[in-house]
Coordinates of C-alpha atoms and ligand atoms in Angstrom, one line a residue:
X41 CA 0.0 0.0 0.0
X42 CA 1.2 3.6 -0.9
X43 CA 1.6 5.8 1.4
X44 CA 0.1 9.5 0.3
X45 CA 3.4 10.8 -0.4
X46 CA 4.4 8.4 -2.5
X47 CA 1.7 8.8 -4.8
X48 CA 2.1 12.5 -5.0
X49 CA 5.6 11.6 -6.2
X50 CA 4.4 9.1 -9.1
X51 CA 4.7 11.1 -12.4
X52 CA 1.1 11.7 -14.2
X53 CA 1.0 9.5 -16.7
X54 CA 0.6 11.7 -20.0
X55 CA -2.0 10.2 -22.7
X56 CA 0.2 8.7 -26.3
X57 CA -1.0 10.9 -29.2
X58 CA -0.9 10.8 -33.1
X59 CA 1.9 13.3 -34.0
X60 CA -0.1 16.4 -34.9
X61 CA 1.6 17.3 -37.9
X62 CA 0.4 13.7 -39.3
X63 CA -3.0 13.7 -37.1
X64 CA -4.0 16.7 -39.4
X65 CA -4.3 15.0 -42.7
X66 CA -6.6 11.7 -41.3
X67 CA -9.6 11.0 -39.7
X68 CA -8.1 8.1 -37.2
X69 CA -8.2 9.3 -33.1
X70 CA -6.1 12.0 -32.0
X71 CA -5.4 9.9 -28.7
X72 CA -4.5 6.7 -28.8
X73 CA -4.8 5.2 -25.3
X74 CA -3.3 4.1 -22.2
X75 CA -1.6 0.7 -21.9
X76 CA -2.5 -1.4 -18.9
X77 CA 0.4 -0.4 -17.4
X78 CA -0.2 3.2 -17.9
X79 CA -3.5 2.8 -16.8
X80 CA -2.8 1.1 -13.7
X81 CA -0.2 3.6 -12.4
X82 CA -2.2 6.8 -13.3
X83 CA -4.7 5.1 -11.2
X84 CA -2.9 4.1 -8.2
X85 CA -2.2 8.1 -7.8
X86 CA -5.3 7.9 -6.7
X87 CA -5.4 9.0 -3.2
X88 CA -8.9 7.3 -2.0
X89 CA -10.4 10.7 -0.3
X90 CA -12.8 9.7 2.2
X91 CA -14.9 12.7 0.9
X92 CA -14.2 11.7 -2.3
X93 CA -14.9 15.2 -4.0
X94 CA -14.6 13.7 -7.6
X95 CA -17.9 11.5 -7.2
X96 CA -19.4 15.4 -6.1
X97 CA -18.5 16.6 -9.3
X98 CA -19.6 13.2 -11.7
X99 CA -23.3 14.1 -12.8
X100 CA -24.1 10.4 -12.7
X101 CA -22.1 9.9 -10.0
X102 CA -19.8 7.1 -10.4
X103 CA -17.8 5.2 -7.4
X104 CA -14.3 6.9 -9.0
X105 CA -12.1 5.8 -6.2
X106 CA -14.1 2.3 -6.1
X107 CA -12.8 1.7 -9.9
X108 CA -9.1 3.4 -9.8
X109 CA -8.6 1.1 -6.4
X110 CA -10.1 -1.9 -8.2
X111 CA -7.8 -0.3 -11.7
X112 CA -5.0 0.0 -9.3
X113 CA -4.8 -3.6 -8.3
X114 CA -5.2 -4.2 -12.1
X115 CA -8.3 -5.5 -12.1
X116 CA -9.8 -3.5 -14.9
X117 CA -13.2 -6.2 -15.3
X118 CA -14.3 -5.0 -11.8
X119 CA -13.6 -1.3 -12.3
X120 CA -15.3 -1.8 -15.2
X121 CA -17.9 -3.2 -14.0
X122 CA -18.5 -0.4 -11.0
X123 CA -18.1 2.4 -13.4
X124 CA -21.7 0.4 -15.7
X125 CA -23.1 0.7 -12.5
X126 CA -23.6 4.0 -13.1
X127 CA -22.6 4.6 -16.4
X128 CA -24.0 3.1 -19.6
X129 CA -21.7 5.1 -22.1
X130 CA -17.9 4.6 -20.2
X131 CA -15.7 4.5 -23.7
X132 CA -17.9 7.7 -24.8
X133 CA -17.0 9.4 -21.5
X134 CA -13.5 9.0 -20.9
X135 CA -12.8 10.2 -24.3
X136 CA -15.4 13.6 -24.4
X137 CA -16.2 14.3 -20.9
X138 CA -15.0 18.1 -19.6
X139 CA -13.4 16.1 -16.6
X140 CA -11.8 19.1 -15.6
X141 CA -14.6 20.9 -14.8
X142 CA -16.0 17.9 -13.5
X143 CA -14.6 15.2 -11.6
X144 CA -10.9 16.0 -12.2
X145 CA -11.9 19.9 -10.8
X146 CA -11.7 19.3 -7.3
X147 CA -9.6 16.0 -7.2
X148 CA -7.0 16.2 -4.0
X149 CA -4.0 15.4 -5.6
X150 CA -4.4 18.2 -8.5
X151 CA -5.1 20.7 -5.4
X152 CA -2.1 19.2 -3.5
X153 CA -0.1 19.9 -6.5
X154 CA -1.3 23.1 -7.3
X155 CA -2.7 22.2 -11.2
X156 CA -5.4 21.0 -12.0
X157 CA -3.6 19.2 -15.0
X158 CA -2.2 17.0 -12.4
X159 CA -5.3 15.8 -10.9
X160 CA -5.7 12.3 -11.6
X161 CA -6.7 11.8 -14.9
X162 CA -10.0 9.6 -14.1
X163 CA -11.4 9.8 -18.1
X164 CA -8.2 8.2 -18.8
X165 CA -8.7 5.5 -17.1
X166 CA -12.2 5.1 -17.7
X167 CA -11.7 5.4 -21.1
X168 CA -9.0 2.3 -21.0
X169 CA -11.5 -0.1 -18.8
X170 CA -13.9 -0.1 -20.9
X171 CA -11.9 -0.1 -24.1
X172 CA -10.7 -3.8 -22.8
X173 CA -13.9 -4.7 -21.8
X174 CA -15.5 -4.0 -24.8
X175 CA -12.4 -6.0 -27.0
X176 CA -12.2 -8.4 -24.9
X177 CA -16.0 -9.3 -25.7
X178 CA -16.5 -8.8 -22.2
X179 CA -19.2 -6.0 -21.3
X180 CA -21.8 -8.1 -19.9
X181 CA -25.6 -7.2 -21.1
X182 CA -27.3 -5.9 -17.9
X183 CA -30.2 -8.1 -17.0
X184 CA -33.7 -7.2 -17.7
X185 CA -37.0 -7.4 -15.7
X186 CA -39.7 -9.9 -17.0
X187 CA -41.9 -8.5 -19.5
X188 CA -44.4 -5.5 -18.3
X189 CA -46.5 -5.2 -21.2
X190 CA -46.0 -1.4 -21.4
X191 CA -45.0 0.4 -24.2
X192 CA -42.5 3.7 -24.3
X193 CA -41.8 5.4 -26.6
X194 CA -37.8 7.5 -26.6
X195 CA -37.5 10.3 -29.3
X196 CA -34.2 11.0 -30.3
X197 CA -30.9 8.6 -29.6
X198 CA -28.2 10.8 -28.5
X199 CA -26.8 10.5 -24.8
X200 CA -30.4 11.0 -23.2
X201 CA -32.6 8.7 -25.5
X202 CA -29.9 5.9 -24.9
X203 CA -29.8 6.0 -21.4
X204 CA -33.8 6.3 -21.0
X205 CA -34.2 3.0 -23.3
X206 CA -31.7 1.1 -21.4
X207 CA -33.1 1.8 -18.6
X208 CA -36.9 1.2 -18.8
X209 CA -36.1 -1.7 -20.9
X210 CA -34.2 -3.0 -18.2
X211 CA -37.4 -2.7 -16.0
X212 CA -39.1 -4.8 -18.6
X213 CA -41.2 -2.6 -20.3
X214 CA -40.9 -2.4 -24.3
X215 CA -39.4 0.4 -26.2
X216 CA -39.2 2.0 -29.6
X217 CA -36.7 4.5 -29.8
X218 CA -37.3 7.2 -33.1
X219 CA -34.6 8.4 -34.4
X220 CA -35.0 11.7 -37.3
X221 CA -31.5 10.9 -39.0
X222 CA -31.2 7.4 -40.3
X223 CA -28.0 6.3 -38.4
X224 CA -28.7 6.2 -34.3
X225 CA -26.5 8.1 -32.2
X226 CA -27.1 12.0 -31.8
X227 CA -24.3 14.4 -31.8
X228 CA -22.1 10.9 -30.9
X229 CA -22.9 10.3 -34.8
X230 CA -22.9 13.5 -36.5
X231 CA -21.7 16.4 -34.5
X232 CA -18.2 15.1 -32.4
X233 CA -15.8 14.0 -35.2
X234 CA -13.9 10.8 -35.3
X235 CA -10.7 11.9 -34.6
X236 CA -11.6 12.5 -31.3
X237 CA -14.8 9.6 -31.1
X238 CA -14.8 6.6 -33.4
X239 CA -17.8 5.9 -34.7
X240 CA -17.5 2.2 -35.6
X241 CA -15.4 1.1 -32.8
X242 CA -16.9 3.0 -30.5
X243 CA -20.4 4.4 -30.7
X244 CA -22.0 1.4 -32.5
X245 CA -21.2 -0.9 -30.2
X246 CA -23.2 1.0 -27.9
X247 CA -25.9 1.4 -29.9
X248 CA -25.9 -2.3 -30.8
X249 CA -26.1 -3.5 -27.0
X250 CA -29.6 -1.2 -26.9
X251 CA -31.0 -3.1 -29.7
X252 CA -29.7 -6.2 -28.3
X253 CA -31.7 -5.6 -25.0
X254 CA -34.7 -5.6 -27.1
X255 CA -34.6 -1.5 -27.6
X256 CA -36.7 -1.3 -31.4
X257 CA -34.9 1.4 -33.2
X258 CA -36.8 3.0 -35.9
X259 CA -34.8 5.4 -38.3
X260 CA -35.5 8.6 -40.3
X261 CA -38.6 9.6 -38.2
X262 CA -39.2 12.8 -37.8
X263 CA -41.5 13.2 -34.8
X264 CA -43.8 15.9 -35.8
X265 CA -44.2 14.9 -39.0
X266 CA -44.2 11.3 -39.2
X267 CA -45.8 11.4 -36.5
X268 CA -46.8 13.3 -33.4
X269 CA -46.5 12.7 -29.6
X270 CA -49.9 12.7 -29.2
X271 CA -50.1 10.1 -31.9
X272 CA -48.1 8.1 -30.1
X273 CA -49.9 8.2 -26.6
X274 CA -53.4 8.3 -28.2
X275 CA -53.0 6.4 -31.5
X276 CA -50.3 4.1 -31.5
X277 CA -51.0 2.8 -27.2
X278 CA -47.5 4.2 -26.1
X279 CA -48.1 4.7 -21.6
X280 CA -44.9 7.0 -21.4
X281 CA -42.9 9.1 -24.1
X282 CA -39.4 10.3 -23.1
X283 CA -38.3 13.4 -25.3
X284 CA -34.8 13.7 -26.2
X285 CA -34.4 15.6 -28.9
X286 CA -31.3 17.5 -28.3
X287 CA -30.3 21.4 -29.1
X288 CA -29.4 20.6 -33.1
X289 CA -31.0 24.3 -34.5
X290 CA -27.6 26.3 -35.2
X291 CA -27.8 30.2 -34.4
X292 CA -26.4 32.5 -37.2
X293 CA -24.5 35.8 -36.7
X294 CA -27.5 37.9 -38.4
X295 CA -24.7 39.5 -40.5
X296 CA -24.7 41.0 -44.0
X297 CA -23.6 38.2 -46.6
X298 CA -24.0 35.6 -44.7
X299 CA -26.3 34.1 -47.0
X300 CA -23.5 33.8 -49.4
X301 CA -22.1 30.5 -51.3
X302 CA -19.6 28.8 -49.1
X303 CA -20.9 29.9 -45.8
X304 CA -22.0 27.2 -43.1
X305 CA -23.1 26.1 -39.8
X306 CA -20.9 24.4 -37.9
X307 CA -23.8 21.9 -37.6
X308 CA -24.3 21.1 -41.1
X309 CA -20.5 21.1 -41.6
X310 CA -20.1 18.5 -39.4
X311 CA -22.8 16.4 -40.1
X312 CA -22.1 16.1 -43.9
X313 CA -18.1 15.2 -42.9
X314 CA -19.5 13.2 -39.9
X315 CA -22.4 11.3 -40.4
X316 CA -22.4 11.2 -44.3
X317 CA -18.6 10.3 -44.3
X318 CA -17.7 13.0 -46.7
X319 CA -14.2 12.6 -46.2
X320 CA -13.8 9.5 -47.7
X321 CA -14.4 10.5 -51.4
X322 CA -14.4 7.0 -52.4
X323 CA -16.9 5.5 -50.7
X324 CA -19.0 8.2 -50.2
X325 CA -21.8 10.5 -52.1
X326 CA -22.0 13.1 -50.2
X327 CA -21.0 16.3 -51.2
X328 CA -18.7 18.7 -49.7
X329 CA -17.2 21.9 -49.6
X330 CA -13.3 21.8 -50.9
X331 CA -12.5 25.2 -48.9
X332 CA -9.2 26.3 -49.2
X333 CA -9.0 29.4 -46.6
X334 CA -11.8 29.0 -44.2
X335 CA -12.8 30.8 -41.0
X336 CA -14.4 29.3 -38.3
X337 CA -16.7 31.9 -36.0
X338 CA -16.8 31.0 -32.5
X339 CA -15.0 29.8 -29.0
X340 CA -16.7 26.1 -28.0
X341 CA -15.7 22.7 -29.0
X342 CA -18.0 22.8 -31.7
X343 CA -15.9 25.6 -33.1
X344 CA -12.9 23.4 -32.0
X345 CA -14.0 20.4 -33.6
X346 CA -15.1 22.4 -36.9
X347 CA -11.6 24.1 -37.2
X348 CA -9.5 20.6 -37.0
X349 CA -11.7 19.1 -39.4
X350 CA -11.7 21.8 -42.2
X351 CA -7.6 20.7 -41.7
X352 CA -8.7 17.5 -42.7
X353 CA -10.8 18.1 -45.0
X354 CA -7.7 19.9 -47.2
X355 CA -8.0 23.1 -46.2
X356 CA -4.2 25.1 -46.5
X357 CA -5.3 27.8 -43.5
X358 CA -7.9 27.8 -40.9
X359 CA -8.7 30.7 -39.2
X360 CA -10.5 30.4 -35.6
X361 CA -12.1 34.0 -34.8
X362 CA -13.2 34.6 -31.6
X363 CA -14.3 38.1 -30.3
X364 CA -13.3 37.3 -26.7
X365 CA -9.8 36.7 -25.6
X366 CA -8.2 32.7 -24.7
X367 CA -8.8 32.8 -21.4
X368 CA -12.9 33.5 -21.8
X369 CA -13.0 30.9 -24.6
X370 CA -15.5 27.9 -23.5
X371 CA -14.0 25.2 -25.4
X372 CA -11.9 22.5 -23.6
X373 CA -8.1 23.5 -22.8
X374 CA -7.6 19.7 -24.4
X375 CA -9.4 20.8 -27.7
X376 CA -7.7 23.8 -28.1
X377 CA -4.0 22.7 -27.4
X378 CA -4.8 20.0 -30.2
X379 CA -6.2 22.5 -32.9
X380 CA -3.1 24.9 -32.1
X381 CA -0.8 21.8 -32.5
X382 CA -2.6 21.3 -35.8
X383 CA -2.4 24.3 -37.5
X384 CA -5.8 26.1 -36.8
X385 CA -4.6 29.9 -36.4
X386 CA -6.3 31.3 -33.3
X387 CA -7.1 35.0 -34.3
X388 CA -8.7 36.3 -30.9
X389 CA -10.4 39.9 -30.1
X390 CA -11.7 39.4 -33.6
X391 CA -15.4 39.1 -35.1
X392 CA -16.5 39.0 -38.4
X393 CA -18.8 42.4 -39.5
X394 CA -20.0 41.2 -42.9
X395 CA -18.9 38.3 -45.5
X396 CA -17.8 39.7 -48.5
X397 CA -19.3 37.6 -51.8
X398 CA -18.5 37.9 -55.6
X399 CA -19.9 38.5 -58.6
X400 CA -22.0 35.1 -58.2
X401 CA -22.5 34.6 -54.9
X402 CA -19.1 32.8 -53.5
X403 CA -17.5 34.0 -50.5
X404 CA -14.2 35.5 -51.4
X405 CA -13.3 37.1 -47.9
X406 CA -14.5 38.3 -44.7
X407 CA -14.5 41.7 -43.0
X408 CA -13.7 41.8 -39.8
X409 CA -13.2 44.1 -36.5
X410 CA -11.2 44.2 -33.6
X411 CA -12.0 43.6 -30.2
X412 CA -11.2 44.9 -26.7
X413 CA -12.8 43.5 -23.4
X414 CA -15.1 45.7 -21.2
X415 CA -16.8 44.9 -17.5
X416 CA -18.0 41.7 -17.7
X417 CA -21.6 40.5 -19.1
X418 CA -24.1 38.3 -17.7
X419 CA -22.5 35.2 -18.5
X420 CA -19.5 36.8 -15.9
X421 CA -17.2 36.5 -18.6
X422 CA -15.5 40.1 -20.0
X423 CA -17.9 41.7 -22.5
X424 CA -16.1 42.3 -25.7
X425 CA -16.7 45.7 -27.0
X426 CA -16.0 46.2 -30.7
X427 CA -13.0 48.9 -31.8
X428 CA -14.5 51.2 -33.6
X429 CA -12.9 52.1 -37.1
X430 CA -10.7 48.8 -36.8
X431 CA -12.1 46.9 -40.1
X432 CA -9.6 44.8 -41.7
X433 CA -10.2 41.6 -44.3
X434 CA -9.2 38.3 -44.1
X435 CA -8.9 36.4 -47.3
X436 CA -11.5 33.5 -47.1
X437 CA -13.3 31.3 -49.1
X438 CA -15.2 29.4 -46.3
X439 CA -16.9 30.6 -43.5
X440 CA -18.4 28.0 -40.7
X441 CA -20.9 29.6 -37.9
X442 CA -20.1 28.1 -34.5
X443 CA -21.8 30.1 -32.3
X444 CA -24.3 28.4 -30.7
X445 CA -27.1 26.2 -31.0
X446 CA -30.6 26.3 -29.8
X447 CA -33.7 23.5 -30.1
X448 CA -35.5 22.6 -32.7
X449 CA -39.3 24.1 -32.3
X450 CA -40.8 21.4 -34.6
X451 CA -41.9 19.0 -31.4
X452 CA -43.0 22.2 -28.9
X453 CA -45.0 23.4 -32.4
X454 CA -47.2 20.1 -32.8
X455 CA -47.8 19.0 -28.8
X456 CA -50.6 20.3 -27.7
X457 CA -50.0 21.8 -23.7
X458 CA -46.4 21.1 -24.1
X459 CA -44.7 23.9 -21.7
X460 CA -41.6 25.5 -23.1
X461 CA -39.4 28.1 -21.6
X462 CA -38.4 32.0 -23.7
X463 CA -35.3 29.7 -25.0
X464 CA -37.3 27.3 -26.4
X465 CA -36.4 24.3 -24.1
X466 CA -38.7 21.9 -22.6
X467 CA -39.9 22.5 -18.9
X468 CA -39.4 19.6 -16.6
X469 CA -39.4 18.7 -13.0
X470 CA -36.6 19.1 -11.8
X471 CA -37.1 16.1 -9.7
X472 CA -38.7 14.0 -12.2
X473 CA -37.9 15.2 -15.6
X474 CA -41.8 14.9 -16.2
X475 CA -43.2 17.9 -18.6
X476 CA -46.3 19.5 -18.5
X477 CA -48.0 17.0 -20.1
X478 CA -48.6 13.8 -17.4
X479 CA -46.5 10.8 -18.8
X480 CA -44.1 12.9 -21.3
X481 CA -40.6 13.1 -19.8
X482 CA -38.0 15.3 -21.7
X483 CA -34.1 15.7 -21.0
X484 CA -30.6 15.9 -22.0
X485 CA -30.1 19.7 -24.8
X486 CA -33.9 19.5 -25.4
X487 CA -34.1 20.6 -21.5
X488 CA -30.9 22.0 -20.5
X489 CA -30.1 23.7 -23.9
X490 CA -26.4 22.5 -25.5
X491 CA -24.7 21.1 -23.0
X492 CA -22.7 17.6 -22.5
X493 CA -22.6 14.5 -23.2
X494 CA -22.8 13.4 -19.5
X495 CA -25.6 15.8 -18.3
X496 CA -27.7 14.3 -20.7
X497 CA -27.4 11.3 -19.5
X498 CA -27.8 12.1 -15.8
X499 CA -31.2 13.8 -17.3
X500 CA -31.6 10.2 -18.7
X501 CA -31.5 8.9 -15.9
X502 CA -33.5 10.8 -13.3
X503 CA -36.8 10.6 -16.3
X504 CA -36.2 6.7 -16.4
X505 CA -36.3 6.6 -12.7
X506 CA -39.1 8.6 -13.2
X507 CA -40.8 7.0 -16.0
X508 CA -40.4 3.2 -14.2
X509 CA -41.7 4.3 -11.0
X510 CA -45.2 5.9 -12.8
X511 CA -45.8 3.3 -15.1
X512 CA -45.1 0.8 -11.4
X513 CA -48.0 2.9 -9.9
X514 CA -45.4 4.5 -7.6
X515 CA -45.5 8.1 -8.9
Ligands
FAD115 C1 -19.8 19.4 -32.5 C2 -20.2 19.1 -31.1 C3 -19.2 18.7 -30.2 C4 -19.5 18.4 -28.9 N1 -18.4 18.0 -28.1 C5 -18.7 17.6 -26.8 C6 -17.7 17.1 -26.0 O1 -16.6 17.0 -26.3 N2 -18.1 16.7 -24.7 C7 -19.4 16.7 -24.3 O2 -19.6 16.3 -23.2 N3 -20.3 17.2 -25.1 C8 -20.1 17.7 -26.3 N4 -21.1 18.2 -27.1 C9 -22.4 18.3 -26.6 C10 -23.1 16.9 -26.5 O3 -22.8 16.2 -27.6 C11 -24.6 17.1 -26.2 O4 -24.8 17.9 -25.0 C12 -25.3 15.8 -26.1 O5 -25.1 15.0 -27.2 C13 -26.8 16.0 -25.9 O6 -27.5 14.8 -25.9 P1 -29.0 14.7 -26.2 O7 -29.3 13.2 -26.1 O8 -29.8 15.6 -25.4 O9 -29.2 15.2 -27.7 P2 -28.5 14.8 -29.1 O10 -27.2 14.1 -28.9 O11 -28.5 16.1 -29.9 O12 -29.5 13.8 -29.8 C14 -30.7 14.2 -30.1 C15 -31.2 13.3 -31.2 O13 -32.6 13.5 -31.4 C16 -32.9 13.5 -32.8 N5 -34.1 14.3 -33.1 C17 -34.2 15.6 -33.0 N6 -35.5 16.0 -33.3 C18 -36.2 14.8 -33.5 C19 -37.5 14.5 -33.9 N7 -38.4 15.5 -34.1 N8 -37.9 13.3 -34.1 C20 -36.9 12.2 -34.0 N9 -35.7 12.5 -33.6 C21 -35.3 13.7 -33.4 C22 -31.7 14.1 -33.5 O14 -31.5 13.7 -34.8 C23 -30.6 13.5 -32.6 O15 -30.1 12.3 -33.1 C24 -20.8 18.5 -28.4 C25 -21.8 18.9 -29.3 C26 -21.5 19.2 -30.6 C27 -22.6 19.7 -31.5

């Protein structure tokens, strides 16, 4: 057994990466792993807290010092096993979490050495349990409840929608989950690229152990059109309905020429070179744009992730514009170390004023203004407060939006009674993540507005708790 000290002396182990130079040019993961050995020394750091202030800052709450003991010992089955106990998406998580501002924030050992960089790096870890478990064959099929003879229906099969139709089929009811896109997945799928979240060797296997619980996945429906929620609880003898239909409506900047040829959201962007595979010209239809000098508007990871894959996608510059300064951006320190590495040029205190087309409609530059940072805003951040007279143009022929997105009103629109707040986001119990209407549960973006990947599941959840207990009688 370590003593304290000598944990705080074993070096943080630091995650292997593609060289970034090379990692610009293909689609394959950016980080490639811990080995076991790796893994069971960055988790023997661990410093088992009796408060254990990481499980305070896991929305779902995971036993973390339960699985880096058990990851410690090198018994990765059993750590993997106690992180499914409260996880259903592990491989997902350790690779996109923010654990920084999450479990890693307040870890002991990162405050003991003064960085939180330091902290123990519990995605890591995560991340390598349940990459073994899943090619080892080994991630065991939770068991489900005998047959209810209830019917739920889950709309939309990102984070949320996964969780909630695990877990109410666990309790033995049936579901059909509806997915609008034809592929299953959410922003797993279509919005976080593959360099940082494989699709094959990682999301689908995920989505193939729902359907192998007996989760009925039905593609390219489009509740509201095909059909309606009330359709489904009337018509079609549904008893519950979870909504999980994510923030996927991209905000514009409401500037001059942005309607122009060669101008995109970040959203559509990604999904074409995402979901569609447009990268791979040889196996795939789908279009896309072959920019050559693009700028990418924003400061989030969807910026992030919209930047690194332009470089991909052939691009010779990429400019990231952002009106605030580094220290205000949102996006993961991670993601923005890695697009810096790659090439993305980081032009800060900058904001595009109008997109300059030509003579048919293609963008051919973009002008911009400076920036200067004022008292800070409501978000707490430093306002940015445009310099007046400091236009300048940067020579573009692509232009991605990435500055924000907001939820789709096509479900609010057709449900009847369906309470929705001035953002446009479903109202829920807090408690019970029950809407307005009795029996229609929402969570995840749809609720919270664009967040992550692991609040959406903790909204999963808390509405499958939920959901079980009223379709038991119990609520
Ligand atoms: C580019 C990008 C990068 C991101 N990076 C990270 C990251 O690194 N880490 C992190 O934690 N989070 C990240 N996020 C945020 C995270 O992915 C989301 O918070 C999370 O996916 C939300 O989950 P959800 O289940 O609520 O919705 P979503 O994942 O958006 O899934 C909603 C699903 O519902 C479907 N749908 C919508 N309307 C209908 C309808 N009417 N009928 C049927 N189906 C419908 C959609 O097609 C979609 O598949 C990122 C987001 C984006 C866009």
């Amino acid at each position: 057994m370590l003593t304290p000290k000598e944990k705080m002396g074993i070096a943080p182990q630091a995650m292997p990466e593609q060289d970034a130079k090379e990692r610009a040019t293909n689609m394959r993961e950016v980080a490639l792993g811990y080995t076991a050995e790796q893994a069971q020394t960055e988790a023997s750091r661990c410093l088992q807290c009796k408060n254990a202030p990481c499980v305070k800052g896991c929305p779902v709450g995971i036993d973390i010092p339960g699985f880096l003991r058990q990851a410690a010992d090198g018994d990765f089955a059993g750590a993997y096993a106690t992180i499914s106990a409260s996880s259903l998406l592990p491989a997902v998580c350790g690779r996109v979490c923010p654990q920084e501002k999450q479990c890693q924030k307040d870890c002991t050992m990162g405050k003991a050495l003064k960085d939180v960089s330091k902290a123990v790096a519990i995605g890591r870890v995560e991340r390598y349990c349940a990459d073994l478990a899943r090619e080892s064959g080994g991630a065991a099929l939770p068991e489900i409840a005998p047959e209810t003879g209830k019917k739920v229906a889950v709309v939309g099969s990102g984070p949320a929608g996964i969780t909630v139709a695990a877990d109410v089929r666990r309790a033995g009811h049936s579901v059909v989950l509806f997915e609008a896109f034809h592929k299953a997945g959410g922003v797993l799928v279509y919005g976080i690229p593959e360099f940082r979240l494989p699709k094959d060797a990682v999301v689908q296997p995920e989505i193939a152990n729902m359907a192998h619980l007996g989760v009925k996945i039905e593609l390219d429906v489009v509740v509201g059109k095909s059909t309606t929620i009330d359709q489904l609880m009337e018509d079609e003898g549904f008893d519950a309905v979870f909504v999980g239909s994510g923030a996927g409506l991209p905000m514009f900047m409401g500037i001059p020429g942005e309607q122009a040829l060669g101008v995109f959201s970040a959203n559509e962007y990604l999904t074409r070179a995402n979901l569609m595979k447009a990268y791979d010209e040889d196996h795939a239809d789908t279009p896309y744009w072959h920019g050559k000098r693009v700028a990418v508007l924003g400061g989030g990871n969807v910026a992030m992730d919209a930047s690194r894959m332009a470089l991909r996608l052939g691009a010779e510059k990429v400019y990231l514009v952002y009106r605030r300064s580094l220290d205000e951006m949102p996006a993961r320190r991670e993601e923005i170390h890695h697009a810096k590495e790659e090439g993305v040029e980081f032009h800060m205190l900058e904001n595009a004023k109008r997109i300059l087309g030509d003579d048919k409609g293609f963008v051919c530059g973009m002008e911009c203004l400076k920036y200067e940072l004022g008292e800070p805003d409501a978000s707490g951040r430093r306002s940015p407060v445009a310099i007046a007279g400091s236009e300048f143009t940067l020579d573009v022929d692509t232009v991605v939006v990435a500055v924000g997105n907001a939820s789709n009103p096509l479900i609010p629109a057709t449900t009847e009674g369906l309470e929705i707040n001035k953002r446009g986001n479903i109202v829920v119990d807090p408690e019970t993540n029950m809407t307005s209407i009795p029996g229609v549960f929402a969570g995840g973006d749809i609720v919270l507005g664009a967040a992550t990947v692991i609040l959406a599941m903790g909204e999963g959840r808390a509405a499958a708790k939920a959901c079980n207990a009223r379709l038991a009688g119990t609520l």
